[in-house]
Amino acid sequence: MEKNKYIITRKDKINKVLEFFKTYTAQIALITPIIGLVFNSIMNTYLYIMDYGFYKYYNIDKENIIITGTYNIYYCIIMGIMVIFYFCYSTLAVRRSIKGKKIVTIFLWWLIFPFIINIVISIVIFNELDVYVLVSGLVLLPFQWILIFSIGYCYAWPIHRDIVPLKIKKEKRKKNLSKRWGEKDYKILGLLLIMVSLIFGGILAYKMNFKEAEKKRIYGIVNIEHNEYALIRSSDDKIILQECKKEKEKLTIYTDTYLSLKKEGILVKYYKFTDVDRQNSD
């Protein structure tokens, strides 16, 4: 029996990938930090929207939102590598799901791995692992699914040509022409899905951070000229404070004013409160 020349073995696929990286090594090395820089800018915008919900709770102007973005070349290279790995993961997840169609495969690639990715991202953002982070990992799963499909199928569609038949839309017109969904159509669909995912994800992140501020019970207290201030946010060189009144396990934060100061020489002492209230200082 004659061997089907269109059958691609696993070894052929591996050799094809290795050949691609070997051929385009210089281009990949050049574009990786650029991808990282773009992704870092997008993440900072996303974090800005997230923090806006937190700052809104305290009635602090959005101009004072602290964004700790990093733009050195090493960080951008790492971010670029992460984006490339996510593209590979999404493509592999879609491919395994199409070929396998098993519950275990779908559960692993569309639930377990995305949940772990969400947890890692949440830990990086919030610098801790708690119930809030775990809940965030579950809530953000639908947005991960959209991203996986958009990137792993729509943008990687040419890679799946050997296992996904072309979708043909027949239009009965005068010349009886047929229109085929091609690479451009899938990329447009993927872009639209990513934009929808980011918009709804941003709205959800805004609301979640507003709720985070409501549930916050551990505050740093700073004494300045015999007045007490609650530490709202801080970075390496800047802190944002609001005047407060501390009474045993209750903290009252006055949200009609705030201070933005340099962090140098500021002593902060942390307390845990059972009741936190916000009001005007009138």
mmCIF file of C-alpha atoms in Angstrom:
data_model
loop_
_atom_site.group_PDB
_atom_site.id
_atom_site.type_symbol
_atom_site.label_atom_id
_atom_site.label_comp_id
_atom_site.label_asym_id
_atom_site.label_seq_id
_atom_site.Cartn_x
_atom_site.Cartn_y
_atom_site.Cartn_z
ATOM 1 C CA MET A 1 0.000 0.000 0.000
ATOM 2 C CA GLU A 2 1.331 3.405 -0.933
ATOM 3 C CA LYS A 3 2.197 5.621 2.029
ATOM 4 C CA ASN A 4 0.110 8.782 2.291
ATOM 5 C CA LYS A 5 2.527 11.637 1.659
ATOM 6 C CA TYR A 6 0.261 14.051 3.588
ATOM 7 C CA ILE A 7 0.613 12.210 6.900
ATOM 8 C CA ILE A 8 2.856 14.193 9.236
ATOM 9 C CA THR A 9 4.567 12.230 11.992
ATOM 10 C CA ARG A 10 5.514 13.583 15.417
ATOM 11 C CA LYS A 11 9.181 13.502 14.429
ATOM 12 C CA ASP A 12 8.411 15.619 11.364
ATOM 13 C CA LYS A 13 6.639 18.183 13.548
ATOM 14 C CA ILE A 14 9.560 18.396 15.980
ATOM 15 C CA ASN A 15 12.031 18.763 13.131
ATOM 16 C CA LYS A 16 9.847 21.448 11.578
ATOM 17 C CA VAL A 17 9.768 23.436 14.846
ATOM 18 C CA LEU A 18 13.526 23.089 15.338
ATOM 19 C CA GLU A 19 14.137 24.149 11.746
ATOM 20 C CA PHE A 20 11.915 27.197 12.255
ATOM 21 C CA PHE A 21 13.840 28.334 15.369
ATOM 22 C CA LYS A 22 17.149 27.654 13.629
ATOM 23 C CA THR A 23 16.153 29.677 10.556
ATOM 24 C CA TYR A 24 14.660 32.629 12.444
ATOM 25 C CA THR A 25 16.939 32.761 15.505
ATOM 26 C CA ALA A 26 18.035 36.366 14.872
ATOM 27 C CA GLN A 27 14.464 37.561 14.252
ATOM 28 C CA ILE A 28 13.185 35.816 17.390
ATOM 29 C CA ALA A 29 15.993 37.320 19.491
ATOM 30 C CA LEU A 30 15.121 40.782 18.150
ATOM 31 C CA ILE A 31 11.338 40.569 18.514
ATOM 32 C CA THR A 32 11.241 38.890 21.958
ATOM 33 C CA PRO A 33 12.051 42.047 24.027
ATOM 34 C CA ILE A 34 9.704 44.082 21.808
ATOM 35 C CA ILE A 35 6.872 41.642 22.530
ATOM 36 C CA GLY A 36 7.758 41.850 26.226
ATOM 37 C CA LEU A 37 7.687 45.659 26.171
ATOM 38 C CA VAL A 38 4.281 45.732 24.454
ATOM 39 C CA PHE A 39 2.875 43.111 26.819
ATOM 40 C CA ASN A 40 4.293 44.950 29.840
ATOM 41 C CA SER A 41 2.604 48.169 28.671
ATOM 42 C CA ILE A 42 -0.707 46.326 28.275
ATOM 43 C CA MET A 43 -0.333 44.777 31.740
ATOM 44 C CA ASN A 44 0.417 48.167 33.300
ATOM 45 C CA THR A 45 -2.715 49.600 31.664
ATOM 46 C CA TYR A 46 -4.694 46.641 32.989
ATOM 47 C CA LEU A 47 -3.224 47.074 36.488
ATOM 48 C CA TYR A 48 -4.088 50.787 36.281
ATOM 49 C CA ILE A 49 -7.738 49.882 35.648
ATOM 50 C CA MET A 50 -7.634 47.340 38.474
ATOM 51 C CA ASP A 51 -6.112 49.819 40.931
ATOM 52 C CA TYR A 52 -8.607 52.482 39.898
ATOM 53 C CA GLY A 53 -11.319 50.435 41.626
ATOM 54 C CA PHE A 54 -9.183 50.292 44.781
ATOM 55 C CA TYR A 55 -8.458 54.041 44.743
ATOM 56 C CA LYS A 56 -12.085 54.878 43.985
ATOM 57 C CA TYR A 57 -13.110 53.296 47.289
ATOM 58 C CA TYR A 58 -10.904 55.797 49.143
ATOM 59 C CA ASN A 59 -11.951 58.733 46.941
ATOM 60 C CA ILE A 60 -8.376 59.256 45.729
ATOM 61 C CA ASP A 61 -7.788 60.911 42.350
ATOM 62 C CA LYS A 62 -6.732 58.523 39.594
ATOM 63 C CA GLU A 63 -3.715 60.748 38.857
ATOM 64 C CA ASN A 64 -2.145 59.396 42.049
ATOM 65 C CA ILE A 65 -2.413 55.718 41.129
ATOM 66 C CA ILE A 66 0.953 54.086 41.704
ATOM 67 C CA ILE A 67 2.051 51.928 38.776
ATOM 68 C CA THR A 68 5.320 50.104 39.322
ATOM 69 C CA GLY A 69 6.173 49.229 35.725
ATOM 70 C CA THR A 70 9.571 47.808 34.806
ATOM 71 C CA TYR A 71 11.042 48.532 31.399
ATOM 72 C CA ASN A 72 14.645 47.275 31.568
ATOM 73 C CA ILE A 73 15.765 45.013 28.732
ATOM 74 C CA TYR A 74 16.066 41.869 30.892
ATOM 75 C CA TYR A 75 12.526 42.162 32.199
ATOM 76 C CA CYS A 76 11.179 42.733 28.679
ATOM 77 C CA ILE A 77 13.030 39.648 27.412
ATOM 78 C CA ILE A 78 11.514 37.542 30.207
ATOM 79 C CA MET A 79 8.042 38.909 29.480
ATOM 80 C CA GLY A 80 8.530 38.248 25.770
ATOM 81 C CA ILE A 81 9.539 34.646 26.464
ATOM 82 C CA MET A 82 6.455 34.235 28.671
ATOM 83 C CA VAL A 83 4.195 35.535 25.885
ATOM 84 C CA ILE A 84 5.786 33.116 23.381
ATOM 85 C CA PHE A 85 5.348 30.242 25.850
ATOM 86 C CA TYR A 86 1.690 31.206 26.349
ATOM 87 C CA PHE A 87 1.173 31.196 22.588
ATOM 88 C CA CYS A 88 2.708 27.704 22.446
ATOM 89 C CA TYR A 89 0.592 26.554 25.398
ATOM 90 C CA SER A 90 -2.637 27.892 23.841
ATOM 91 C CA THR A 91 -1.840 26.274 20.512
ATOM 92 C CA LEU A 92 -1.041 22.953 22.162
ATOM 93 C CA ALA A 93 -4.175 23.117 24.338
ATOM 94 C CA VAL A 94 -6.404 23.629 21.295
ATOM 95 C CA ARG A 95 -4.612 20.956 19.284
ATOM 96 C CA ARG A 96 -4.775 18.359 22.056
ATOM 97 C CA SER A 97 -8.475 19.099 22.584
ATOM 98 C CA ILE A 98 -9.283 18.725 18.884
ATOM 99 C CA LYS A 99 -7.313 15.517 18.487
ATOM 100 C CA GLY A 100 -8.038 13.944 21.863
ATOM 101 C CA LYS A 101 -11.629 14.990 22.614
ATOM 102 C CA LYS A 102 -11.347 13.259 25.985
ATOM 103 C CA ILE A 103 -12.748 14.637 29.247
ATOM 104 C CA VAL A 104 -9.384 14.211 30.983
ATOM 105 C CA THR A 105 -7.594 16.139 28.218
ATOM 106 C CA ILE A 106 -10.113 18.993 28.253
ATOM 107 C CA PHE A 107 -10.131 19.086 32.074
ATOM 108 C CA LEU A 108 -6.323 19.279 32.178
ATOM 109 C CA TRP A 109 -5.735 21.834 29.405
ATOM 110 C CA TRP A 110 -8.819 24.029 29.901
ATOM 111 C CA LEU A 111 -9.316 23.937 33.695
ATOM 112 C CA ILE A 112 -6.233 22.851 35.647
ATOM 113 C CA PHE A 113 -3.514 24.631 33.652
ATOM 114 C CA PRO A 114 -5.481 27.913 33.192
ATOM 115 C CA PHE A 115 -6.332 27.920 36.898
ATOM 116 C CA ILE A 116 -2.642 27.498 37.795
ATOM 117 C CA ILE A 117 -1.721 30.330 35.387
ATOM 118 C CA ASN A 118 -4.369 32.584 36.983
ATOM 119 C CA ILE A 119 -3.045 31.782 40.466
ATOM 120 C CA VAL A 120 0.544 32.569 39.445
ATOM 121 C CA ILE A 121 -0.531 35.890 37.874
ATOM 122 C CA SER A 122 -2.606 36.782 40.969
ATOM 123 C CA ILE A 123 0.320 35.979 43.285
ATOM 124 C CA VAL A 124 2.609 38.197 41.181
ATOM 125 C CA ILE A 125 0.059 41.046 41.352
ATOM 126 C CA PHE A 126 -1.015 40.760 45.016
ATOM 127 C CA ASN A 127 2.239 39.255 46.425
ATOM 128 C CA GLU A 128 0.330 36.733 48.536
ATOM 129 C CA LEU A 129 -1.678 33.531 48.380
ATOM 130 C CA ASP A 130 -5.040 33.627 50.121
ATOM 131 C CA VAL A 131 -8.714 32.837 49.556
ATOM 132 C CA TYR A 132 -9.137 36.023 47.505
ATOM 133 C CA VAL A 133 -6.394 34.908 45.106
ATOM 134 C CA LEU A 134 -7.938 31.431 44.766
ATOM 135 C CA VAL A 135 -11.373 32.904 44.052
ATOM 136 C CA SER A 136 -9.796 35.264 41.496
ATOM 137 C CA GLY A 137 -8.233 32.255 39.784
ATOM 138 C CA LEU A 138 -11.675 30.659 39.385
ATOM 139 C CA VAL A 139 -13.514 33.828 38.371
ATOM 140 C CA LEU A 140 -10.971 34.619 35.635
ATOM 141 C CA LEU A 141 -11.239 31.153 34.018
ATOM 142 C CA PRO A 142 -13.777 32.228 31.337
ATOM 143 C CA PHE A 143 -11.405 34.986 30.208
ATOM 144 C CA GLN A 144 -8.585 32.448 29.978
ATOM 145 C CA TRP A 145 -10.782 30.230 27.796
ATOM 146 C CA ILE A 146 -11.446 33.113 25.422
ATOM 147 C CA LEU A 147 -7.723 33.938 25.243
ATOM 148 C CA ILE A 148 -6.772 30.293 24.669
ATOM 149 C CA PHE A 149 -9.282 29.966 21.832
ATOM 150 C CA SER A 150 -8.390 33.374 20.344
ATOM 151 C CA ILE A 151 -4.623 32.807 20.422
ATOM 152 C CA GLY A 152 -4.405 29.016 20.178
ATOM 153 C CA TYR A 153 -7.017 28.569 17.446
ATOM 154 C CA CYS A 154 -7.732 31.839 15.638
ATOM 155 C CA TYR A 155 -4.133 33.101 15.464
ATOM 156 C CA ALA A 156 -2.567 29.635 15.222
ATOM 157 C CA TRP A 157 -5.143 28.410 12.720
ATOM 158 C CA PRO A 158 -2.586 27.606 9.966
ATOM 159 C CA ILE A 159 -0.894 25.182 12.381
ATOM 160 C CA HIS A 160 -4.134 23.189 12.735
ATOM 161 C CA ARG A 161 -4.831 22.811 9.028
ATOM 162 C CA ASP A 162 -3.872 19.136 9.081
ATOM 163 C CA ILE A 163 -6.571 18.285 11.670
ATOM 164 C CA VAL A 164 -9.251 20.948 11.104
ATOM 165 C CA PRO A 165 -11.133 20.882 7.791
ATOM 166 C CA LEU A 166 -11.681 24.200 6.057
ATOM 167 C CA LYS A 167 -15.071 25.771 6.743
ATOM 168 C CA ILE A 168 -16.704 26.709 3.467
ATOM 169 C CA LYS A 169 -19.707 28.995 3.199
ATOM 170 C CA LYS A 170 -21.534 28.407 -0.070
ATOM 171 C CA GLU A 171 -23.320 31.406 -1.440
ATOM 172 C CA LYS A 172 -25.827 30.742 -4.191
ATOM 173 C CA ARG A 173 -25.461 33.747 -6.400
ATOM 174 C CA LYS A 174 -25.356 34.265 -10.126
ATOM 175 C CA LYS A 175 -21.885 32.773 -10.487
ATOM 176 C CA ASN A 176 -22.426 30.252 -7.664
ATOM 177 C CA LEU A 177 -19.181 31.314 -5.965
ATOM 178 C CA SER A 178 -18.019 29.953 -2.598
ATOM 179 C CA LYS A 179 -16.374 31.933 0.158
ATOM 180 C CA ARG A 180 -13.790 30.310 2.409
ATOM 181 C CA TRP A 181 -12.837 31.292 5.953
ATOM 182 C CA GLY A 182 -9.143 32.008 5.779
ATOM 183 C CA GLU A 183 -6.320 33.101 8.056
ATOM 184 C CA LYS A 184 -7.349 36.778 7.926
ATOM 185 C CA ASP A 185 -10.918 35.985 9.037
ATOM 186 C CA TYR A 186 -9.744 33.946 12.013
ATOM 187 C CA LYS A 187 -7.295 36.665 13.061
ATOM 188 C CA ILE A 188 -10.065 39.290 13.000
ATOM 189 C CA LEU A 189 -12.288 36.975 15.056
ATOM 190 C CA GLY A 190 -9.426 36.359 17.506
ATOM 191 C CA LEU A 191 -8.732 40.087 17.870
ATOM 192 C CA LEU A 192 -12.421 40.827 18.559
ATOM 193 C CA LEU A 193 -12.606 38.054 21.169
ATOM 194 C CA ILE A 194 -9.422 39.272 22.885
ATOM 195 C CA MET A 195 -10.779 42.838 22.999
ATOM 196 C CA VAL A 196 -14.105 41.657 24.457
ATOM 197 C CA SER A 197 -12.258 39.512 27.003
ATOM 198 C CA LEU A 198 -10.004 42.396 28.079
ATOM 199 C CA ILE A 199 -12.935 44.832 28.380
ATOM 200 C CA PHE A 200 -15.068 42.529 30.514
ATOM 201 C CA GLY A 201 -11.971 41.406 32.424
ATOM 202 C CA GLY A 202 -11.130 45.038 33.175
ATOM 203 C CA ILE A 203 -14.662 45.728 34.454
ATOM 204 C CA LEU A 204 -14.517 42.637 36.648
ATOM 205 C CA ALA A 205 -11.034 43.537 37.924
ATOM 206 C CA TYR A 206 -12.254 47.053 38.798
ATOM 207 C CA LYS A 207 -15.128 45.639 40.851
ATOM 208 C CA MET A 208 -12.942 43.008 42.515
ATOM 209 C CA ASN A 209 -10.402 45.614 43.622
ATOM 210 C CA PHE A 210 -13.180 47.828 44.966
ATOM 211 C CA LYS A 211 -14.321 44.811 47.008
ATOM 212 C CA GLU A 212 -10.725 44.186 48.077
ATOM 213 C CA ALA A 213 -10.581 47.691 49.579
ATOM 214 C CA GLU A 214 -13.898 47.085 51.372
ATOM 215 C CA LYS A 215 -12.615 43.874 52.962
ATOM 216 C CA LYS A 216 -9.172 45.203 53.885
ATOM 217 C CA ARG A 217 -8.533 44.961 57.628
ATOM 218 C CA ILE A 218 -4.752 45.317 57.996
ATOM 219 C CA TYR A 219 -3.496 48.912 57.736
ATOM 220 C CA GLY A 220 -0.211 50.625 58.325
ATOM 221 C CA ILE A 221 -0.501 53.637 60.656
ATOM 222 C CA VAL A 222 1.802 56.635 60.331
ATOM 223 C CA ASN A 223 2.162 59.463 62.879
ATOM 224 C CA ILE A 224 2.845 62.911 61.392
ATOM 225 C CA GLU A 225 2.821 65.984 63.643
ATOM 226 C CA HIS A 226 0.677 64.221 66.264
ATOM 227 C CA ASN A 227 -1.916 63.155 63.681
ATOM 228 C CA GLU A 228 -2.556 59.560 62.629
ATOM 229 C CA TYR A 229 -2.702 58.544 58.972
ATOM 230 C CA ALA A 230 -3.640 55.211 57.359
ATOM 231 C CA LEU A 231 -1.310 53.880 54.686
ATOM 232 C CA ILE A 232 -3.375 53.260 51.546
ATOM 233 C CA ARG A 233 -0.745 52.443 48.938
ATOM 234 C CA SER A 234 3.032 52.478 48.700
ATOM 235 C CA SER A 235 5.824 51.958 46.179
ATOM 236 C CA ASP A 236 9.611 52.020 46.481
ATOM 237 C CA ASP A 237 9.703 55.822 46.778
ATOM 238 C CA LYS A 238 6.128 57.018 47.337
ATOM 239 C CA ILE A 239 3.276 56.532 49.817
ATOM 240 C CA ILE A 240 -0.360 57.641 49.867
ATOM 241 C CA LEU A 241 -1.913 58.365 53.273
ATOM 242 C CA GLN A 242 -5.329 59.364 54.592
ATOM 243 C CA GLU A 243 -6.078 60.856 57.973
ATOM 244 C CA CYS A 244 -7.650 58.357 60.334
ATOM 245 C CA LYS A 245 -8.794 57.698 63.897
ATOM 246 C CA LYS A 246 -7.713 54.504 65.636
ATOM 247 C CA GLU A 247 -9.856 53.180 68.501
ATOM 248 C CA LYS A 248 -8.790 49.746 69.775
ATOM 249 C CA GLU A 249 -9.984 47.372 67.023
ATOM 250 C CA LYS A 250 -11.873 50.006 65.026
ATOM 251 C CA LEU A 251 -10.373 52.265 62.363
ATOM 252 C CA THR A 252 -12.103 55.294 60.852
ATOM 253 C CA ILE A 253 -10.581 56.625 57.613
ATOM 254 C CA TYR A 254 -11.404 60.152 56.486
ATOM 255 C CA THR A 255 -11.642 59.945 52.699
ATOM 256 C CA ASP A 256 -12.159 63.618 51.873
ATOM 257 C CA THR A 257 -8.398 64.328 51.984
ATOM 258 C CA TYR A 258 -5.163 62.439 51.330
ATOM 259 C CA LEU A 259 -1.399 62.930 51.352
ATOM 260 C CA SER A 260 1.105 61.830 48.710
ATOM 261 C CA LEU A 261 4.619 61.808 50.199
ATOM 262 C CA LYS A 262 8.088 60.466 49.593
ATOM 263 C CA LYS A 263 8.703 57.241 51.449
ATOM 264 C CA GLU A 264 12.070 58.227 52.942
ATOM 265 C CA GLY A 265 12.153 58.400 56.737
ATOM 266 C CA ILE A 266 8.508 57.346 57.235
ATOM 267 C CA LEU A 267 7.882 54.900 60.085
ATOM 268 C CA VAL A 268 4.907 52.599 59.519
ATOM 269 C CA LYS A 269 3.349 50.401 62.182
ATOM 270 C CA TYR A 270 0.793 47.804 61.113
ATOM 271 C CA TYR A 271 -2.416 46.895 62.935
ATOM 272 C CA LYS A 272 -5.245 44.469 62.312
ATOM 273 C CA PHE A 273 -8.765 45.841 62.806
ATOM 274 C CA THR A 274 -12.110 44.082 63.068
ATOM 275 C CA ASP A 275 -14.075 47.139 61.942
ATOM 276 C CA VAL A 276 -13.018 49.683 59.306
ATOM 277 C CA ASP A 277 -15.214 52.656 58.455
ATOM 278 C CA ARG A 278 -14.770 55.538 56.005
ATOM 279 C CA GLN A 279 -16.305 58.972 56.272
ATOM 280 C CA ASN A 280 -15.649 62.679 55.826
ATOM 281 C CA SER A 281 -13.690 64.546 58.479
ATOM 282 C CA ASP A 282 -16.431 67.154 58.996
#
